[in-house]
PDB file of C-alpha atoms and ligand atoms in Angstrom:
ATOM      1  CA  UNK A  11      10.589   1.850  -3.507  1.00  0.00           C
ATOM      2  CA  UNK A  12      14.231   1.863  -4.219  1.00  0.00           C
ATOM      3  CA  UNK A  13      15.814   0.445  -0.981  1.00  0.00           C
ATOM      4  CA  UNK A  14      19.406  -0.445  -0.869  1.00  0.00           C
ATOM      5  CA  UNK A  15      20.471  -3.033   1.486  1.00  0.00           C
ATOM      6  CA  UNK A  16      22.299  -0.927   3.899  1.00  0.00           C
ATOM      7  CA  UNK A  17      19.301   1.324   4.407  1.00  0.00           C
ATOM      8  CA  UNK A  18      16.756  -1.508   4.896  1.00  0.00           C
ATOM      9  CA  UNK A  19      19.012  -3.759   7.163  1.00  0.00           C
ATOM     10  CA  UNK A  20      18.121  -1.822  10.336  1.00  0.00           C
ATOM     11  CA  UNK A  21      14.404  -2.087   9.522  1.00  0.00           C
ATOM     12  CA  UNK A  22      14.683  -5.641   8.787  1.00  0.00           C
ATOM     13  CA  UNK A  23      16.205  -6.231  12.134  1.00  0.00           C
ATOM     14  CA  UNK A  24      13.663  -4.235  13.924  1.00  0.00           C
ATOM     15  CA  UNK A  25      10.745  -6.280  12.122  1.00  0.00           C
ATOM     16  CA  UNK A  26      12.416  -9.458  13.117  1.00  0.00           C
ATOM     17  CA  UNK A  27      12.922  -8.403  16.820  1.00  0.00           C
ATOM     18  CA  UNK A  28       9.118  -7.466  16.987  1.00  0.00           C
ATOM     19  CA  UNK A  29       7.974 -10.666  15.333  1.00  0.00           C
ATOM     20  CA  UNK A  30      10.213 -13.336  17.028  1.00  0.00           C
ATOM     21  CA  UNK A  31       8.816 -16.340  15.138  1.00  0.00           C
ATOM     22  CA  UNK A  32       9.860 -14.621  11.673  1.00  0.00           C
ATOM     23  CA  UNK A  33      13.012 -15.800  10.320  1.00  0.00           C
ATOM     24  CA  UNK A  34      15.147 -14.613   7.514  1.00  0.00           C
ATOM     25  CA  UNK A  35      15.756 -17.215   4.618  1.00  0.00           C
ATOM     26  CA  UNK A  36      19.399 -17.829   3.852  1.00  0.00           C
ATOM     27  CA  UNK A  37      19.976 -16.776   0.418  1.00  0.00           C
ATOM     28  CA  UNK A  38      22.764 -15.606  -1.930  1.00  0.00           C
ATOM     29  CA  UNK A  39      20.220 -13.744  -3.768  1.00  0.00           C
ATOM     30  CA  UNK A  40      20.915 -10.068  -3.403  1.00  0.00           C
ATOM     31  CA  UNK A  41      17.748  -8.812  -5.285  1.00  0.00           C
ATOM     32  CA  UNK A  42      15.652  -9.346  -2.374  1.00  0.00           C
ATOM     33  CA  UNK A  43      15.140 -10.552   1.355  1.00  0.00           C
ATOM     34  CA  UNK A  44      12.823 -13.299   2.062  1.00  0.00           C
ATOM     35  CA  UNK A  45      11.338 -13.526   5.517  1.00  0.00           C
ATOM     36  CA  UNK A  46       8.992 -16.461   6.649  1.00  0.00           C
ATOM     37  CA  UNK A  47       7.429 -17.882   9.676  1.00  0.00           C
ATOM     38  CA  UNK A  48       4.756 -17.138  11.969  1.00  0.00           C
ATOM     39  CA  UNK A  49       3.279 -13.790  13.213  1.00  0.00           C
ATOM     40  CA  UNK A  50       1.058 -13.340  16.134  1.00  0.00           C
ATOM     41  CA  UNK A  51      -1.688 -10.882  15.640  1.00  0.00           C
ATOM     42  CA  UNK A  52      -3.646  -9.521  18.662  1.00  0.00           C
ATOM     43  CA  UNK A  53      -6.116  -6.681  17.921  1.00  0.00           C
ATOM     44  CA  UNK A  54      -9.472  -5.461  18.713  1.00  0.00           C
ATOM     45  CA  UNK A  55     -11.999  -3.111  17.237  1.00  0.00           C
ATOM     46  CA  UNK A  56     -15.587  -2.453  17.976  1.00  0.00           C
ATOM     47  CA  UNK A  57     -15.769  -5.213  20.612  1.00  0.00           C
ATOM     48  CA  UNK A  58     -14.340  -8.058  18.247  1.00  0.00           C
ATOM     49  CA  UNK A  59     -10.869  -9.165  19.044  1.00  0.00           C
ATOM     50  CA  UNK A  60      -8.533 -11.561  17.213  1.00  0.00           C
ATOM     51  CA  UNK A  61      -5.499 -13.035  18.859  1.00  0.00           C
ATOM     52  CA  UNK A  62      -4.230 -15.625  16.211  1.00  0.00           C
ATOM     53  CA  UNK A  63      -0.988 -16.753  14.607  1.00  0.00           C
ATOM     54  CA  UNK A  64      -0.440 -16.663  10.854  1.00  0.00           C
ATOM     55  CA  UNK A  65       2.160 -18.365   8.499  1.00  0.00           C
ATOM     56  CA  UNK A  66       3.468 -15.933   5.960  1.00  0.00           C
ATOM     57  CA  UNK A  67       6.222 -15.241   3.683  1.00  0.00           C
ATOM     58  CA  UNK A  68       7.428 -11.670   3.179  1.00  0.00           C
ATOM     59  CA  UNK A  69       9.522 -10.591   0.045  1.00  0.00           C
ATOM     60  CA  UNK A  70      11.522  -7.352   0.230  1.00  0.00           C
ATOM     61  CA  UNK A  71      12.731  -6.197  -3.093  1.00  0.00           C
ATOM     62  CA  UNK A  72      16.149  -4.507  -3.241  1.00  0.00           C
ATOM     63  CA  UNK A  73      17.308  -1.785  -5.557  1.00  0.00           C
ATOM     64  CA  UNK A  74      14.099  -1.840  -7.703  1.00  0.00           C
ATOM     65  CA  UNK A  75      10.716  -0.113  -7.984  1.00  0.00           C
ATOM     66  CA  UNK A  76       8.726  -2.749  -6.218  1.00  0.00           C
ATOM     67  CA  UNK A  77       7.076  -2.940  -2.732  1.00  0.00           C
ATOM     68  CA  UNK A  78       7.388  -5.737  -0.341  1.00  0.00           C
ATOM     69  CA  UNK A  79       4.761  -8.400  -0.678  1.00  0.00           C
ATOM     70  CA  UNK A  80       3.248 -11.014   1.521  1.00  0.00           C
ATOM     71  CA  UNK A  81       2.088 -14.591   0.830  1.00  0.00           C
ATOM     72  CA  UNK A  82      -0.406 -16.308   2.772  1.00  0.00           C
ATOM     73  CA  UNK A  83       1.317 -19.541   2.979  1.00  0.00           C
ATOM     74  CA  UNK A  84      -0.581 -21.090   6.066  1.00  0.00           C
ATOM     75  CA  UNK A  85      -3.841 -20.786   3.922  1.00  0.00           C
ATOM     76  CA  UNK A  86      -5.530 -18.822   6.550  1.00  0.00           C
ATOM     77  CA  UNK A  87      -7.228 -16.520   3.816  1.00  0.00           C
ATOM     78  CA  UNK A  88     -10.264 -18.094   2.155  1.00  0.00           C
ATOM     79  CA  UNK A  89      -9.137 -18.766  -1.529  1.00  0.00           C
ATOM     80  CA  UNK A  90     -12.306 -16.899  -2.889  1.00  0.00           C
ATOM     81  CA  UNK A  91     -11.409 -13.812  -0.814  1.00  0.00           C
ATOM     82  CA  UNK A  92     -11.485 -10.878  -3.223  1.00  0.00           C
ATOM     83  CA  UNK A  93      -8.149  -9.460  -1.740  1.00  0.00           C
ATOM     84  CA  UNK A  94      -5.999 -12.670  -2.008  1.00  0.00           C
ATOM     85  CA  UNK A  95      -4.342 -13.474  -5.337  1.00  0.00           C
ATOM     86  CA  UNK A  96      -4.545 -17.072  -6.675  1.00  0.00           C
ATOM     87  CA  UNK A  97      -0.821 -17.673  -5.773  1.00  0.00           C
ATOM     88  CA  UNK A  98      -1.702 -16.829  -2.080  1.00  0.00           C
ATOM     89  CA  UNK A  99       0.027 -13.242  -2.470  1.00  0.00           C
ATOM     90  CA  UNK A 100      -2.132 -10.730  -0.464  1.00  0.00           C
ATOM     91  CA  UNK A 101      -3.889  -7.550  -1.988  1.00  0.00           C
ATOM     92  CA  UNK A 102      -2.797  -5.621   1.018  1.00  0.00           C
ATOM     93  CA  UNK A 103      -3.683  -2.178  -0.371  1.00  0.00           C
ATOM     94  CA  UNK A 104      -2.932  -0.210  -3.688  1.00  0.00           C
ATOM     95  CA  UNK A 105       0.487   0.444  -4.869  1.00  0.00           C
ATOM     96  CA  UNK A 106      -0.306   4.134  -4.810  1.00  0.00           C
ATOM     97  CA  UNK A 107      -1.545   3.974  -1.110  1.00  0.00           C
ATOM     98  CA  UNK A 108       1.755   1.735  -0.002  1.00  0.00           C
ATOM     99  CA  UNK A 109       4.188   3.851  -2.022  1.00  0.00           C
ATOM    100  CA  UNK A 110       2.743   6.955  -0.641  1.00  0.00           C
ATOM    101  CA  UNK A 111       3.240   5.719   2.943  1.00  0.00           C
ATOM    102  CA  UNK A 112       6.944   4.669   2.274  1.00  0.00           C
ATOM    103  CA  UNK A 113       7.095   8.128   0.746  1.00  0.00           C
ATOM    104  CA  UNK A 114       6.016   9.517   3.927  1.00  0.00           C
ATOM    105  CA  UNK A 115       8.674   7.705   5.961  1.00  0.00           C
ATOM    106  CA  UNK A 116       7.220   4.334   6.945  1.00  0.00           C
ATOM    107  CA  UNK A 117       9.501   1.851   8.039  1.00  0.00           C
ATOM    108  CA  UNK A 118       8.896  -1.811   7.428  1.00  0.00           C
ATOM    109  CA  UNK A 119       7.509  -2.159  11.288  1.00  0.00           C
ATOM    110  CA  UNK A 120       5.154   0.513  10.365  1.00  0.00           C
ATOM    111  CA  UNK A 121       4.133  -1.248   7.255  1.00  0.00           C
ATOM    112  CA  UNK A 122       3.488  -4.334   9.055  1.00  0.00           C
ATOM    113  CA  UNK A 123       1.579  -2.628  11.981  1.00  0.00           C
ATOM    114  CA  UNK A 124      -0.373  -0.339   9.733  1.00  0.00           C
ATOM    115  CA  UNK A 125      -1.104  -2.214   6.578  1.00  0.00           C
ATOM    116  CA  UNK A 126      -0.401  -5.983   6.975  1.00  0.00           C
ATOM    117  CA  UNK A 127      -1.874  -6.588  10.475  1.00  0.00           C
ATOM    118  CA  UNK A 128      -5.093  -4.618   9.651  1.00  0.00           C
ATOM    119  CA  UNK A 129      -5.470  -6.600   6.468  1.00  0.00           C
ATOM    120  CA  UNK A 130      -5.597  -9.915   8.549  1.00  0.00           C
ATOM    121  CA  UNK A 131      -7.844  -8.342  11.081  1.00  0.00           C
ATOM    122  CA  UNK A 132     -10.158  -6.938   8.329  1.00  0.00           C
ATOM    123  CA  UNK A 133     -10.325 -10.234   6.980  1.00  0.00           C
ATOM    124  CA  UNK A 134     -11.254 -11.969  10.161  1.00  0.00           C
ATOM    125  CA  UNK A 135     -14.078  -9.315  10.800  1.00  0.00           C
ATOM    126  CA  UNK A 136     -15.454  -9.396   7.362  1.00  0.00           C
ATOM    127  CA  UNK A 137     -15.517 -13.313   7.753  1.00  0.00           C
ATOM    128  CA  UNK A 138     -17.410 -13.120  10.993  1.00  0.00           C
ATOM    129  CA  UNK A 139     -19.650  -9.857  10.154  1.00  0.00           C
ATOM    130  CA  UNK A 140     -19.977  -9.623   6.504  1.00  0.00           C
ATOM    131  CA  UNK A 141     -18.718  -6.128   6.462  1.00  0.00           C
ATOM    132  CA  UNK A 142     -15.248  -4.408   6.800  1.00  0.00           C
ATOM    133  CA  UNK A 143     -14.447  -2.740  10.017  1.00  0.00           C
ATOM    134  CA  UNK A 144     -12.650   0.275   8.574  1.00  0.00           C
ATOM    135  CA  UNK A 145     -14.473   0.326   5.280  1.00  0.00           C
ATOM    136  CA  UNK A 146     -13.205  -1.599   2.224  1.00  0.00           C
ATOM    137  CA  UNK A 147     -10.787  -0.374  -0.168  1.00  0.00           C
ATOM    138  CA  UNK A 148     -12.146  -1.486  -3.640  1.00  0.00           C
ATOM    139  CA  UNK A 149     -10.159  -3.709  -5.659  1.00  0.00           C
ATOM    140  CA  UNK A 150      -8.471  -2.806  -8.950  1.00  0.00           C
ATOM    141  CA  UNK A 151      -9.739   0.417 -10.497  1.00  0.00           C
ATOM    142  CA  UNK A 152     -12.172   1.132  -7.774  1.00  0.00           C
ATOM    143  CA  UNK A 153      -9.589   0.936  -5.452  1.00  0.00           C
ATOM    144  CA  UNK A 154      -7.104   3.036  -7.224  1.00  0.00           C
ATOM    145  CA  UNK A 155      -9.744   5.764  -7.570  1.00  0.00           C
ATOM    146  CA  UNK A 156     -10.593   5.581  -3.796  1.00  0.00           C
ATOM    147  CA  UNK A 157      -6.769   5.914  -2.912  1.00  0.00           C
ATOM    148  CA  UNK A 158      -6.326   9.100  -4.710  1.00  0.00           C
ATOM    149  CA  UNK A 159      -9.791  10.402  -3.596  1.00  0.00           C
ATOM    150  CA  UNK A 160      -8.118   9.854  -0.112  1.00  0.00           C
ATOM    151  CA  UNK A 161      -4.705  11.237  -0.802  1.00  0.00           C
ATOM    152  CA  UNK A 162      -5.963  14.337  -2.644  1.00  0.00           C
ATOM    153  CA  UNK A 163      -8.786  14.951   0.052  1.00  0.00           C
ATOM    154  CA  UNK A 164     -11.090  15.179  -2.953  1.00  0.00           C
ATOM    155  CA  UNK A 165     -14.434  13.180  -3.218  1.00  0.00           C
ATOM    156  CA  UNK A 166     -15.474  14.456  -6.850  1.00  0.00           C
ATOM    157  CA  UNK A 167     -14.259  11.490  -9.154  1.00  0.00           C
ATOM    158  CA  UNK A 168     -14.001  13.940 -12.087  1.00  0.00           C
ATOM    159  CA  UNK A 169     -11.657  16.294 -10.289  1.00  0.00           C
ATOM    160  CA  UNK A 170      -9.321  13.173  -9.173  1.00  0.00           C
ATOM    161  CA  UNK A 171      -9.265  12.429 -12.947  1.00  0.00           C
ATOM    162  CA  UNK A 172      -8.289  15.767 -13.666  1.00  0.00           C
ATOM    163  CA  UNK A 173      -5.464  15.952 -11.210  1.00  0.00           C
ATOM    164  CA  UNK A 174      -4.036  12.758 -12.320  1.00  0.00           C
ATOM    165  CA  UNK A 175      -4.071  13.809 -15.785  1.00  0.00           C
ATOM    166  CA  UNK A 176      -1.974  17.012 -14.783  1.00  0.00           C
ATOM    167  CA  UNK A 177       0.370  14.781 -12.936  1.00  0.00           C
ATOM    168  CA  UNK A 178       0.854  12.463 -15.779  1.00  0.00           C
ATOM    169  CA  UNK A 179       1.956  15.652 -17.832  1.00  0.00           C
ATOM    170  CA  UNK A 180       4.381  16.161 -14.936  1.00  0.00           C
ATOM    171  CA  UNK A 181       3.804  20.062 -15.008  1.00  0.00           C
ATOM    172  CA  UNK A 182       3.488  21.886 -11.829  1.00  0.00           C
ATOM    173  CA  UNK A 183       2.607  25.535 -11.851  1.00  0.00           C
ATOM    174  CA  UNK A 184       1.603  26.707  -8.343  1.00  0.00           C
ATOM    175  CA  UNK A 185       0.701  30.243  -9.361  1.00  0.00           C
ATOM    176  CA  UNK A 186      -1.649  28.977 -12.099  1.00  0.00           C
ATOM    177  CA  UNK A 187      -5.303  27.600 -12.006  1.00  0.00           C
ATOM    178  CA  UNK A 188      -5.663  24.217 -10.104  1.00  0.00           C
ATOM    179  CA  UNK A 189      -6.019  21.451 -12.694  1.00  0.00           C
ATOM    180  CA  UNK A 190      -9.009  20.329 -10.912  1.00  0.00           C
ATOM    181  CA  UNK A 191     -10.720  23.347 -12.465  1.00  0.00           C
ATOM    182  CA  UNK A 192     -11.989  24.765  -9.042  1.00  0.00           C
ATOM    183  CA  UNK A 193     -10.898  28.353 -10.395  1.00  0.00           C
ATOM    184  CA  UNK A 194      -8.458  28.643  -7.282  1.00  0.00           C
ATOM    185  CA  UNK A 195      -4.672  28.696  -8.007  1.00  0.00           C
ATOM    186  CA  UNK A 196      -3.005  25.349  -7.474  1.00  0.00           C
ATOM    187  CA  UNK A 197      -0.863  26.541  -4.559  1.00  0.00           C
ATOM    188  CA  UNK A 198      -4.024  27.226  -2.620  1.00  0.00           C
ATOM    189  CA  UNK A 199      -5.949  24.311  -3.912  1.00  0.00           C
ATOM    190  CA  UNK A 200      -4.521  20.706  -4.395  1.00  0.00           C
ATOM    191  CA  UNK A 201      -0.980  21.730  -4.955  1.00  0.00           C
ATOM    192  CA  UNK A 202       0.486  20.520  -1.924  1.00  0.00           C
ATOM    193  CA  UNK A 203      -1.492  17.089  -2.224  1.00  0.00           C
ATOM    194  CA  UNK A 204      -0.327  16.398  -5.778  1.00  0.00           C
ATOM    195  CA  UNK A 205       3.034  17.811  -5.495  1.00  0.00           C
ATOM    196  CA  UNK A 206       4.874  14.367  -4.108  1.00  0.00           C
ATOM    197  CA  UNK A 207       3.544  12.716  -7.455  1.00  0.00           C
ATOM    198  CA  UNK A 208       5.213  15.231  -9.691  1.00  0.00           C
ATOM    199  CA  UNK A 209       8.502  15.633  -7.847  1.00  0.00           C
ATOM    200  CA  UNK A 210       9.188  11.972  -6.730  1.00  0.00           C
ATOM    201  CA  UNK A 211      10.015   9.715  -9.614  1.00  0.00           C
ATOM    202  CA  UNK A 212       8.444   6.530  -8.102  1.00  0.00           C
ATOM    203  CA  UNK A 213       5.200   8.047  -7.146  1.00  0.00           C
ATOM    204  CA  UNK A 214       5.095   9.850 -10.489  1.00  0.00           C
ATOM    205  CA  UNK A 215       5.546   6.434 -12.324  1.00  0.00           C
ATOM    206  CA  UNK A 216       2.735   4.902 -10.327  1.00  0.00           C
ATOM    207  CA  UNK A 217       0.286   7.797 -10.949  1.00  0.00           C
ATOM    208  CA  UNK A 218       1.165   7.746 -14.446  1.00  0.00           C
ATOM    209  CA  UNK A 219       0.333   4.186 -14.792  1.00  0.00           C
ATOM    210  CA  UNK A 220      -2.733   4.398 -12.719  1.00  0.00           C
ATOM    211  CA  UNK A 221      -3.886   7.377 -15.063  1.00  0.00           C
ATOM    212  CA  UNK A 222      -3.478   5.341 -18.055  1.00  0.00           C
ATOM    213  CA  UNK A 223      -5.451   2.451 -16.774  1.00  0.00           C
ATOM    214  CA  UNK A 224      -8.180   4.777 -15.814  1.00  0.00           C
ATOM    215  CA  UNK A 225      -8.189   6.210 -19.503  1.00  0.00           C
ATOM    216  CA  UNK A 226      -8.331   2.680 -20.842  1.00  0.00           C
ATOM    217  CA  UNK A 227     -11.276   1.800 -18.692  1.00  0.00           C
ATOM    218  CA  UNK A 228     -13.332   4.758 -19.520  1.00  0.00           C
TER     219      UNK A 228
HETATM  220 ZN1  LIG B   7      -7.778  -6.058  -3.469  1.00  0.00          ZN
HETATM  221 ZN1  LIG B   8      -7.716  21.990  -7.097  1.00  0.00          ZN
END
């Protein structure tokens, strides 16, 4: 997400203030910042409450096109859970979704509150009830399609595919027919929703790669 140190420093301080058992690792490494320690999560939904502490490691990359990652160092998440990778890294959400949140101005604290904490809550809820509280985001390709359905506000997979194809060609013509082939002009159809993926280099690179993955799969 191309974050430089000066820009990210206040956000890291804000995160450390909100999660007082989280510490910053002392390192000479200036490619990333590592936080580790215990976070308390206290949340309720549908009459189910968790109030639990989790040992985690967070890696925040600097100056490159990567997103922050979280590892379950306390082994709180079952190793066979689909949204946990074998090395303990959490499959928090799709890259496109998280990148889109940062594009829309998310701070690290918002990322923590709105993506990381709900991840743990969903896991606990799923372990108890066998279903997900806010609906599951599919893993891999299914998750990718669902993400763009959500962002483009479009349930028709074929239209989502056509929109991604247009994005990958990086052409935007607001006054021409929308790439979804609805017959409306782009500006009055999906224009506003696809524009960030055409104008922003980082979102564009993710959408282009997601589109190639979809093409390989079909
Ligand atoms: Zn996943
Ligand atoms: Zn459209």
